[in-house]
PDB file of C-alpha atoms in Angstrom:
ATOM      1  CA  LEU A   9     155.986 -14.736  76.482  1.00 82.00           C
ATOM      2  CA  TYR A  10     152.424 -15.415  77.655  1.00 84.00           C
ATOM      3  CA  PRO A  11     151.788 -18.296  75.213  1.00 83.00           C
ATOM      4  CA  ILE A  12     154.991 -19.988  76.384  1.00 88.00           C
ATOM      5  CA  MET A  13     154.010 -19.545  80.030  1.00 86.00           C
ATOM      6  CA  PHE A  14     150.539 -20.892  79.261  1.00 81.00           C
ATOM      7  CA  LEU A  15     151.980 -23.933  77.454  1.00 83.00           C
ATOM      8  CA  ALA A  16     154.402 -24.682  80.341  1.00 87.00           C
ATOM      9  CA  LEU A  17     151.669 -24.307  82.962  1.00 82.00           C
ATOM     10  CA  GLY A  18     149.265 -26.478  80.931  1.00 78.00           C
ATOM     11  CA  LEU A  19     151.866 -29.181  80.482  1.00 82.00           C
ATOM     12  CA  LEU A  20     152.876 -29.223  84.099  1.00 84.00           C
ATOM     13  CA  THR A  21     149.353 -29.259  85.523  1.00 79.00           C
ATOM     14  CA  GLY A  22     148.139 -31.625  82.765  1.00 77.00           C
ATOM     15  CA  VAL A  23     150.748 -34.259  83.497  1.00 81.00           C
ATOM     16  CA  LEU A  24     150.121 -34.044  87.235  1.00 79.00           C
ATOM     17  CA  PHE A  25     146.343 -34.199  86.787  1.00 75.00           C
ATOM     18  CA  VAL A  26     146.284 -37.103  84.321  1.00 73.00           C
ATOM     19  CA  LEU A  27     148.831 -39.199  86.223  1.00 76.00           C
ATOM     20  CA  LYS A  28     147.271 -38.678  89.656  1.00 75.00           C
ATOM     21  CA  GLN A  29     146.226 -42.005  91.221  1.00 72.00           C
ATOM     22  CA  GLU A  30     143.241 -40.698  93.246  1.00 75.00           C
ATOM     23  CA  SER A  31     141.341 -37.855  91.712  1.00 74.00           C
ATOM     24  CA  GLU A  32     138.817 -35.888  93.763  1.00 79.00           C
ATOM     25  CA  TRP A  33     137.193 -34.945  90.414  1.00 78.00           C
ATOM     26  CA  GLU A  34     136.481 -38.559  89.673  1.00 81.00           C
ATOM     27  CA  GLY A  35     135.615 -39.592  93.226  1.00 81.00           C
ATOM     28  CA  VAL A  36     133.111 -36.791  93.696  1.00 83.00           C
ATOM     29  CA  TYR A  37     131.841 -35.264  90.454  1.00 85.00           C
ATOM     30  CA  VAL A  38     132.039 -38.198  88.016  1.00 87.00           C
ATOM     31  CA  GLU A  39     130.605 -40.502  90.673  1.00 87.00           C
ATOM     32  CA  ALA A  40     127.656 -38.126  91.156  1.00 87.00           C
ATOM     33  CA  ALA A  41     127.184 -37.952  87.388  1.00 89.00           C
ATOM     34  CA  ASP A  42     127.132 -41.785  87.246  1.00 89.00           C
ATOM     35  CA  ARG A  43     124.414 -41.887  89.908  1.00 88.00           C
ATOM     36  CA  TYR A  44     122.455 -39.195  87.993  1.00 89.00           C
ATOM     37  CA  LEU A  45     122.648 -41.209  84.762  1.00 90.00           C
ATOM     38  CA  ALA A  46     121.456 -44.289  86.590  1.00 91.00           C
ATOM     39  CA  GLY A  47     118.401 -42.370  87.755  1.00 89.00           C
ATOM     40  CA  GLY A  48     119.612 -42.334  91.359  1.00 86.00           C
ATOM     41  CA  ASP A  49     119.950 -39.648  93.913  1.00 85.00           C
ATOM     42  CA  ILE A  50     123.120 -37.544  93.621  1.00 83.00           C
ATOM     43  CA  TYR A  51     122.959 -36.943  97.364  1.00 82.00           C
ATOM     44  CA  PRO A  52     122.834 -40.435  98.907  1.00 79.00           C
ATOM     45  CA  GLN A  53     123.849 -40.833 102.553  1.00 77.00           C
ATOM     46  CA  PRO A  54     126.715 -40.879 103.264  1.00 78.00           C
ATOM     47  CA  THR A  55     127.966 -38.880 100.267  1.00 71.00           C
ATOM     48  CA  ASN A  56     131.025 -37.001  99.157  1.00 73.00           C
ATOM     49  CA  TYR A  57     128.911 -34.801  96.932  1.00 74.00           C
ATOM     50  CA  THR A  58     127.515 -31.807  98.813  1.00 77.00           C
ATOM     51  CA  TYR A  59     127.646 -29.272  95.986  1.00 81.00           C
ATOM     52  CA  PRO A  60     124.826 -27.749  93.890  1.00 81.00           C
ATOM     53  CA  PRO A  61     123.650 -30.104  91.145  1.00 84.00           C
ATOM     54  CA  PHE A  62     125.110 -28.156  88.213  1.00 86.00           C
ATOM     55  CA  MET A  63     128.573 -29.739  88.420  1.00 85.00           C
ATOM     56  CA  ALA A  64     127.126 -33.234  88.514  1.00 85.00           C
ATOM     57  CA  LEU A  65     125.144 -32.388  85.337  1.00 87.00           C
ATOM     58  CA  ALA A  66     128.161 -30.772  83.685  1.00 88.00           C
ATOM     59  CA  THR A  67     130.214 -33.866  84.364  1.00 89.00           C
ATOM     60  CA  VAL A  68     127.712 -36.265  82.699  1.00 91.00           C
ATOM     61  CA  PRO A  69     129.555 -36.328  79.294  1.00 92.00           C
ATOM     62  CA  PHE A  70     132.745 -37.422  81.118  1.00 90.00           C
ATOM     63  CA  ALA A  71     131.022 -40.288  83.032  1.00 90.00           C
ATOM     64  CA  TRP A  72     130.902 -42.427  79.910  1.00 89.00           C
ATOM     65  CA  MET A  73     134.649 -42.076  79.203  1.00 90.00           C
ATOM     66  CA  PRO A  74     137.454 -44.199  80.564  1.00 88.00           C
ATOM     67  CA  PRO A  75     139.083 -42.440  83.532  1.00 83.00           C
ATOM     68  CA  THR A  76     142.247 -41.276  81.777  1.00 81.00           C
ATOM     69  CA  MET A  77     140.378 -40.035  78.695  1.00 86.00           C
ATOM     70  CA  ALA A  78     137.903 -38.198  80.953  1.00 87.00           C
ATOM     71  CA  ARG A  79     140.741 -36.502  82.816  1.00 84.00           C
ATOM     72  CA  VAL A  80     142.425 -35.414  79.543  1.00 84.00           C
ATOM     73  CA  ALA A  81     139.089 -34.086  78.192  1.00 89.00           C
ATOM     74  CA  TRP A  82     138.369 -32.236  81.441  1.00 86.00           C
ATOM     75  CA  LEU A  83     141.879 -30.773  81.419  1.00 82.00           C
ATOM     76  CA  GLY A  84     141.168 -29.507  77.873  1.00 84.00           C
ATOM     77  CA  VAL A  85     137.993 -27.783  79.090  1.00 86.00           C
ATOM     78  CA  GLN A  86     139.906 -26.203  81.991  1.00 81.00           C
ATOM     79  CA  LEU A  87     142.820 -24.988  79.776  1.00 78.00           C
ATOM     80  CA  ALA A  88     140.392 -23.613  77.202  1.00 85.00           C
ATOM     81  CA  SER A  89     138.569 -21.711  79.985  1.00 84.00           C
ATOM     82  CA  PHE A  90     141.895 -20.451  81.331  1.00 77.00           C
ATOM     83  CA  TRP A  91     143.032 -19.276  77.872  1.00 75.00           C
TER      84      TRP A  91
END
């Protein structure tokens, strides 16, 4: 029963996450990772990013991907962590 529930939850959240037009994850974390890769400050003024720097660093691999692919890859990380 649990694998079926996990699959259903993963499919539902996955479709919603990937098809979302405006993603906070992209607008905050991936944007901060882009600034980090460019050698800039992840805390420019004004900024949406007010979190500790770890999440900006953890998002660096996704900054090079197209937005939809990055969302799918991040969803995979989240589902693996959940499992």
